Amino acid sequence: MPLTNNAKVNKNTHDTRVMDYVSRLRNNGYIIIEDLVPRLMIDQINEELRPSFHQTPNSEGLFWGFQTKRMGRVFTKSPTSQALATHPVILGIMEDILGPNCEKFQINLTQAIRIEPGEEEQLMHRDDEMFPWGHPGSEFMINAMWALDEFTAENGATVVWPRSHLKPVQREVPQEELVQAEMKPGSVLIWLGSTQHGGGANRSRKARTGLTISYSLGWLRQAENQYLAYPPEVAREFPEKLRELIGYKVHRPNLGWYEGQEPEVLFEGRPESLPALDLVPRDVELMIQEYLAGKQVA
Ligand SMILES: O=C(O)CCC(=O)C(=O)O
Ligand SMILES: [Fe+2]
């Protein structure tokens, strides 16, 4: 008998705004939500990230570029960015699309991306290409790119191929179908893991900065190793929802435990030995109870 919770129903919040975003996202493969957070919050995030950007060398790779800076561990570098990750509209969208295929979705990575002048257009790709298992129609992950700067066609706004999530992946893409996510700071571009896109070329004189926070099914490996990025002594300071999203909560049944317990026990120190617990969903617990009761009667 499988211990997975197939009976799970969609826990959508039924927020009509979220439902409208979800339907556009499913149709077009991407959406832009204008001004989702105030400009002041973005100013604060930029301020917090300034020293880290200053220290970070350019990325080195044909895919990640040579005139681009990329930084992980963003929640420690910018505490204010934590609220972007747990924004209720974003979580509502993730719950609706990823929720039905996992017990809980998770954060896949954080990356602040600064495309410097002179950077070329990134290879068009799907973010879910790292998962070597095609499963058309079900999304593994979804990406949210928060504009920390003005995103313009000239400075490298993300290039998106609308509706490409409905087609096989291809590198030569029809230029006339591409759109660029021009948006103001505080707006967010969201695209499906199966939507083809890439960073734009920066033909301006100023850098373009964005913050990606992506989410994935809770039973997949995360791209950015969240437990190394945020070990228990760091994560214990985070809000509870964020700790859960980065993985300090078991994905039931039985994925991600520490000594058979919820990893959050580590926030209280490192106990020498602990009893292993059944970490299964309630319906599985009931099923086991019923099975054992039936055996006793027989
Ligand atoms: O920087 C961007 O606009 C997009 C970057 C991207 O898609 C990636 O690195 O996977
Ligand atoms: Fe990407």
Short mmCIF file of C-alpha atoms and ligand atoms in Angstrom, two decimals:
data_model
loop_
_atom_site.label_atom_id
_atom_site.label_comp_id
_atom_site.label_asym_id
_atom_site.label_seq_id
_atom_site.Cartn_x
_atom_site.Cartn_y
_atom_site.Cartn_z
CA MET A 1 0.00 0.00 0.00
CA PRO A 2 1.59 3.35 -0.96
CA LEU A 3 2.09 5.80 1.85
CA THR A 4 1.54 8.80 -0.36
CA ASN A 5 -1.40 11.04 0.22
CA ASN A 6 -3.27 10.71 -3.06
CA ALA A 7 -6.52 11.87 -1.56
CA LYS A 8 -5.19 15.39 -1.15
CA VAL A 9 -7.43 18.02 -2.64
CA ASN A 10 -6.44 21.42 -3.91
CA LYS A 11 -6.10 23.75 -0.93
CA ASN A 12 -6.49 26.88 -3.00
CA THR A 13 -7.37 29.97 -1.03
CA HIS A 14 -10.10 30.83 -3.56
CA ASP A 15 -8.83 34.35 -3.62
CA THR A 16 -10.21 35.55 -6.94
CA ARG A 17 -7.12 37.63 -7.64
CA VAL A 18 -4.91 34.55 -7.19
CA MET A 19 -7.23 32.49 -9.36
CA ASP A 20 -7.02 35.05 -12.15
CA TYR A 21 -3.19 35.05 -11.98
CA VAL A 22 -3.14 31.25 -11.99
CA SER A 23 -5.37 31.00 -15.02
CA ARG A 24 -3.21 33.49 -16.98
CA LEU A 25 -0.06 31.68 -15.85
CA ARG A 26 -1.42 28.32 -16.98
CA ASN A 27 -2.47 29.78 -20.35
CA ASN A 28 0.55 31.90 -21.22
CA GLY A 29 3.29 30.28 -19.15
CA TYR A 30 4.08 33.59 -17.43
CA ILE A 31 2.55 36.64 -15.79
CA ILE A 32 3.74 40.00 -14.55
CA ILE A 33 2.18 41.35 -11.38
CA GLU A 34 2.80 45.08 -11.22
CA ASP A 35 3.71 46.80 -7.94
CA LEU A 36 3.14 43.76 -5.72
CA VAL A 37 5.29 45.28 -2.97
CA PRO A 38 6.07 48.93 -2.15
CA ARG A 39 9.08 50.65 -3.60
CA LEU A 40 10.40 51.37 -0.09
CA MET A 41 10.75 47.66 0.58
CA ILE A 42 12.75 47.22 -2.60
CA ASP A 43 14.98 50.17 -1.66
CA GLN A 44 15.69 48.42 1.63
CA ILE A 45 16.52 45.11 -0.08
CA ASN A 46 18.89 46.90 -2.46
CA GLU A 47 20.56 48.59 0.49
CA GLU A 48 20.99 45.27 2.32
CA LEU A 49 22.38 43.54 -0.77
CA ARG A 50 24.81 46.33 -1.64
CA PRO A 51 27.87 45.04 0.33
CA SER A 52 27.35 41.47 -0.88
CA PHE A 53 27.07 42.52 -4.51
CA HIS A 54 30.20 44.57 -4.03
CA GLN A 55 32.13 41.48 -2.86
CA THR A 56 30.71 38.99 -5.34
CA PRO A 57 32.74 38.23 -8.47
CA ASN A 58 31.07 37.75 -11.83
CA SER A 59 29.72 34.32 -12.64
CA GLU A 60 31.84 32.18 -14.93
CA GLY A 61 29.99 30.01 -17.37
CA LEU A 62 28.42 29.95 -20.80
CA PHE A 63 25.01 29.53 -19.23
CA TRP A 64 25.37 31.85 -16.23
CA GLY A 65 27.35 34.44 -18.16
CA PHE A 66 30.58 36.33 -17.61
CA GLN A 67 29.17 39.86 -17.18
CA THR A 68 26.62 38.86 -14.57
CA LYS A 69 26.74 38.63 -10.79
CA ARG A 70 24.75 35.91 -9.09
CA MET A 71 24.39 35.50 -5.35
CA GLY A 72 22.67 32.82 -3.31
CA ARG A 73 21.87 32.75 0.43
CA VAL A 74 19.79 35.82 -0.14
CA PHE A 75 17.66 35.50 3.02
CA THR A 76 20.72 36.14 5.22
CA LYS A 77 22.18 38.83 2.97
CA SER A 78 18.85 40.64 2.89
CA PRO A 79 16.49 39.88 5.79
CA THR A 80 13.84 42.06 4.15
CA SER A 81 13.76 39.69 1.15
CA GLN A 82 12.29 36.98 3.41
CA ALA A 83 8.91 38.70 3.14
CA LEU A 84 9.00 38.41 -0.67
CA ALA A 85 9.39 34.63 -0.34
CA THR A 86 6.31 34.34 1.87
CA HIS A 87 4.14 36.92 0.11
CA PRO A 88 0.56 35.56 0.30
CA VAL A 89 -0.18 36.13 -3.39
CA ILE A 90 2.95 34.20 -4.40
CA LEU A 91 2.19 31.38 -1.95
CA GLY A 92 -1.42 31.22 -3.20
CA ILE A 93 -0.20 30.76 -6.78
CA MET A 94 2.31 28.08 -5.75
CA GLU A 95 -0.29 26.25 -3.69
CA ASP A 96 -2.67 26.17 -6.62
CA ILE A 97 -0.21 24.85 -9.21
CA LEU A 98 2.32 22.84 -7.17
CA GLY A 99 0.12 21.99 -4.18
CA PRO A 100 -1.90 19.17 -5.78
CA ASN A 101 1.27 17.18 -6.56
CA CYS A 102 3.00 17.29 -3.18
CA GLU A 103 2.18 17.46 0.49
CA LYS A 104 3.93 20.81 0.66
CA PHE A 105 5.89 22.84 -1.87
CA GLN A 106 9.31 24.27 -0.99
CA ILE A 107 11.81 26.92 -1.93
CA ASN A 108 14.09 25.66 -4.69
CA LEU A 109 16.57 28.52 -4.73
CA THR A 110 17.22 32.18 -4.14
CA GLN A 111 19.45 34.07 -6.50
CA ALA A 112 20.02 37.79 -6.83
CA ILE A 113 21.03 38.42 -10.44
CA ARG A 114 22.77 41.54 -11.63
CA ILE A 115 23.25 41.70 -15.40
CA GLU A 116 26.02 44.17 -16.14
CA PRO A 117 26.32 46.30 -19.29
CA GLY A 118 27.74 44.28 -22.17
CA GLU A 119 26.25 40.94 -21.09
CA GLU A 120 24.83 38.89 -23.95
CA GLU A 121 21.47 37.24 -24.16
CA GLN A 122 21.31 34.04 -22.10
CA LEU A 123 20.54 30.70 -23.75
CA MET A 124 16.78 30.20 -23.91
CA HIS A 125 15.94 27.40 -21.50
CA ARG A 126 13.43 25.85 -19.16
CA ASP A 127 14.27 26.06 -15.48
CA ASP A 128 13.05 22.48 -14.96
CA GLU A 129 15.62 20.99 -17.36
CA MET A 130 17.66 19.82 -14.34
CA PHE A 131 14.98 17.26 -13.56
CA PRO A 132 15.63 14.39 -15.98
CA TRP A 133 12.04 13.25 -16.12
CA GLY A 134 9.56 14.67 -18.62
CA HIS A 135 6.06 14.86 -17.26
CA PRO A 136 4.05 17.10 -19.59
CA GLY A 137 1.18 18.91 -17.95
CA SER A 138 2.54 18.74 -14.38
CA GLU A 139 4.83 21.49 -13.19
CA PHE A 140 7.89 20.68 -11.07
CA MET A 141 8.73 24.25 -10.27
CA ILE A 142 7.78 27.90 -10.69
CA ASN A 143 10.04 30.91 -10.67
CA ALA A 144 9.38 34.41 -9.34
CA MET A 145 11.72 37.19 -10.51
CA TRP A 146 11.33 40.35 -8.44
CA ALA A 147 12.49 43.51 -10.16
CA LEU A 148 14.93 45.31 -7.86
CA ASP A 149 15.67 47.80 -10.66
CA GLU A 150 13.66 49.06 -13.55
CA PHE A 151 13.62 46.16 -16.07
CA THR A 152 13.78 47.48 -19.64
CA ALA A 153 14.23 45.93 -23.06
CA GLU A 154 17.58 47.72 -23.24
CA ASN A 155 19.03 46.71 -19.87
CA GLY A 156 18.31 42.99 -20.04
CA ALA A 157 14.73 42.45 -18.85
CA THR A 158 14.03 38.71 -18.83
CA VAL A 159 13.07 37.39 -22.28
CA VAL A 160 10.07 35.05 -22.24
CA TRP A 161 8.60 32.85 -24.95
CA PRO A 162 4.87 32.88 -24.17
CA ARG A 163 3.04 29.53 -24.35
CA SER A 164 6.30 27.63 -24.86
CA HIS A 165 5.32 25.41 -21.90
CA LEU A 166 2.91 23.75 -24.32
CA LYS A 167 5.65 22.85 -26.84
CA PRO A 168 8.77 20.68 -26.89
CA VAL A 169 11.92 22.49 -25.76
CA GLN A 170 13.98 24.08 -28.54
CA ARG A 171 17.03 26.36 -28.67
CA GLU A 172 16.23 28.22 -31.89
CA VAL A 173 13.19 30.16 -30.84
CA PRO A 174 10.92 32.33 -33.01
CA GLN A 175 12.17 35.85 -32.29
CA GLU A 176 8.85 37.45 -33.24
CA GLU A 177 7.06 35.52 -30.47
CA LEU A 178 9.38 36.64 -27.66
CA VAL A 179 8.41 39.25 -25.10
CA GLN A 180 10.56 41.10 -22.61
CA ALA A 181 9.39 41.52 -19.04
CA GLU A 182 9.65 45.27 -18.73
CA MET A 183 8.62 46.22 -15.21
CA LYS A 184 9.20 48.60 -12.34
CA PRO A 185 10.93 47.79 -9.03
CA GLY A 186 8.43 46.01 -6.79
CA SER A 187 6.80 44.17 -9.69
CA VAL A 188 7.31 40.45 -10.16
CA LEU A 189 7.53 38.20 -13.21
CA ILE A 190 6.37 34.65 -12.59
CA TRP A 191 6.93 31.82 -15.05
CA LEU A 192 6.41 28.09 -15.05
CA GLY A 193 9.40 25.76 -14.85
CA SER A 194 8.48 24.56 -18.33
CA THR A 195 8.32 28.02 -19.93
CA GLN A 196 11.31 28.93 -22.08
CA HIS A 197 13.02 32.16 -21.13
CA GLY A 198 16.45 33.68 -20.56
CA GLY A 199 18.18 36.75 -19.18
CA GLY A 200 18.21 39.57 -21.73
CA ALA A 201 21.29 41.23 -23.24
CA ASN A 202 22.23 44.42 -21.42
CA ARG A 203 22.81 47.10 -24.08
CA SER A 204 22.49 49.97 -21.63
CA ARG A 205 25.10 51.69 -19.48
CA LYS A 206 23.65 50.54 -16.16
CA ALA A 207 23.25 47.17 -14.46
CA ARG A 208 19.90 45.40 -14.17
CA THR A 209 19.20 43.71 -10.83
CA GLY A 210 16.53 41.15 -10.04
CA LEU A 211 15.90 38.60 -7.33
CA THR A 212 14.71 35.13 -8.26
CA ILE A 213 13.00 32.97 -5.68
CA SER A 214 11.84 29.68 -7.15
CA TYR A 215 9.57 27.05 -5.65
CA SER A 216 9.34 23.33 -6.38
CA LEU A 217 7.46 20.18 -5.43
CA GLY A 218 8.42 19.31 -1.85
CA TRP A 219 9.77 15.86 -2.72
CA LEU A 220 12.40 17.08 -5.20
CA ARG A 221 16.03 17.94 -4.57
CA GLN A 222 16.46 21.71 -4.17
CA ALA A 223 18.81 23.52 -6.58
CA GLU A 224 20.33 25.66 -3.83
CA ASN A 225 21.15 23.45 -0.86
CA GLN A 226 19.00 25.17 1.73
CA TYR A 227 20.43 23.34 4.77
CA LEU A 228 23.97 24.42 3.90
CA ALA A 229 22.85 27.92 2.97
CA TYR A 230 20.86 28.24 6.20
CA PRO A 231 22.12 25.79 8.85
CA PRO A 232 19.94 25.38 11.96
CA GLU A 233 21.65 28.15 13.93
CA VAL A 234 20.83 30.57 11.08
CA ALA A 235 17.39 29.23 10.15
CA ARG A 236 16.15 29.30 13.75
CA GLU A 237 15.98 33.09 13.48
CA PHE A 238 13.70 32.94 10.41
CA PRO A 239 9.90 33.21 10.60
CA GLU A 240 8.20 29.83 10.95
CA LYS A 241 6.71 29.81 7.44
CA LEU A 242 10.09 30.50 5.88
CA ARG A 243 11.77 27.71 7.87
CA GLU A 244 9.11 25.35 6.58
CA LEU A 245 9.55 26.53 3.00
CA ILE A 246 13.30 26.00 3.04
CA GLY A 247 12.80 22.44 4.32
CA TYR A 248 12.95 22.33 8.10
CA LYS A 249 9.67 20.43 8.10
CA VAL A 250 9.21 16.84 6.95
CA HIS A 251 7.42 16.32 3.65
CA ARG A 252 5.01 13.59 4.76
CA PRO A 253 5.38 10.72 4.58
CA ASN A 254 8.97 10.45 5.76
CA LEU A 255 11.03 12.79 3.58
CA GLY A 256 13.66 14.96 5.19
CA TRP A 257 13.75 13.84 8.82
CA TYR A 258 16.57 14.11 11.34
CA GLU A 259 16.86 11.12 13.72
CA GLY A 260 13.27 10.24 12.78
CA GLN A 261 12.05 13.66 13.91
CA GLU A 262 11.06 16.98 12.42
CA PRO A 263 14.36 18.77 11.58
CA GLU A 264 13.15 21.73 13.61
CA VAL A 265 14.26 19.82 16.75
CA LEU A 266 17.71 21.17 15.84
CA PHE A 267 16.57 24.68 16.65
CA GLU A 268 16.70 23.61 20.31
CA GLY A 269 20.26 22.22 20.16
CA ARG A 270 21.55 18.81 19.07
CA PRO A 271 20.11 16.08 21.27
CA GLU A 272 22.26 12.94 21.53
CA SER A 273 19.44 10.48 20.86
CA LEU A 274 15.76 10.71 20.04
CA PRO A 275 12.91 8.28 19.39
CA ALA A 276 12.04 7.87 15.69
CA LEU A 277 8.48 8.97 15.00
CA ASP A 278 5.98 7.99 12.30
CA LEU A 279 6.00 11.07 10.11
CA VAL A 280 3.01 10.30 7.93
CA PRO A 281 -0.09 12.26 6.93
CA ARG A 282 -3.21 11.87 9.07
CA ASP A 283 -5.07 9.76 6.48
CA VAL A 284 -2.17 7.30 6.32
CA GLU A 285 -2.13 7.07 10.11
CA LEU A 286 -5.87 6.29 10.05
CA MET A 287 -5.38 3.71 7.30
CA ILE A 288 -2.71 1.90 9.37
CA GLN A 289 -4.92 2.03 12.46
CA GLU A 290 -7.85 0.56 10.52
CA TYR A 291 -5.68 -2.15 9.00
CA LEU A 292 -4.32 -3.21 12.38
CA ALA A 293 -7.79 -3.13 13.99
CA GLY A 294 -9.12 -5.34 11.16
CA LYS A 295 -6.33 -7.86 11.78
CA GLN A 296 -7.21 -8.07 15.47
CA VAL A 297 -10.87 -8.81 14.69
CA ALA A 298 -10.01 -11.51 12.12
O1 LIG B 1 18.20 37.08 -15.17
C1 LIG B 1 17.20 36.76 -15.80
O2 LIG B 1 16.44 37.59 -16.29
C2 LIG B 1 16.83 35.31 -15.98
C3 LIG B 1 17.88 34.35 -15.49
C4 LIG B 1 17.51 32.93 -15.70
O3 LIG B 1 16.54 32.60 -16.28
C5 LIG B 1 18.34 31.87 -15.11
O4 LIG B 1 19.49 32.13 -14.71
O5 LIG B 1 17.87 30.70 -15.06
FE FE B 2 16.07 30.51 -15.99
#
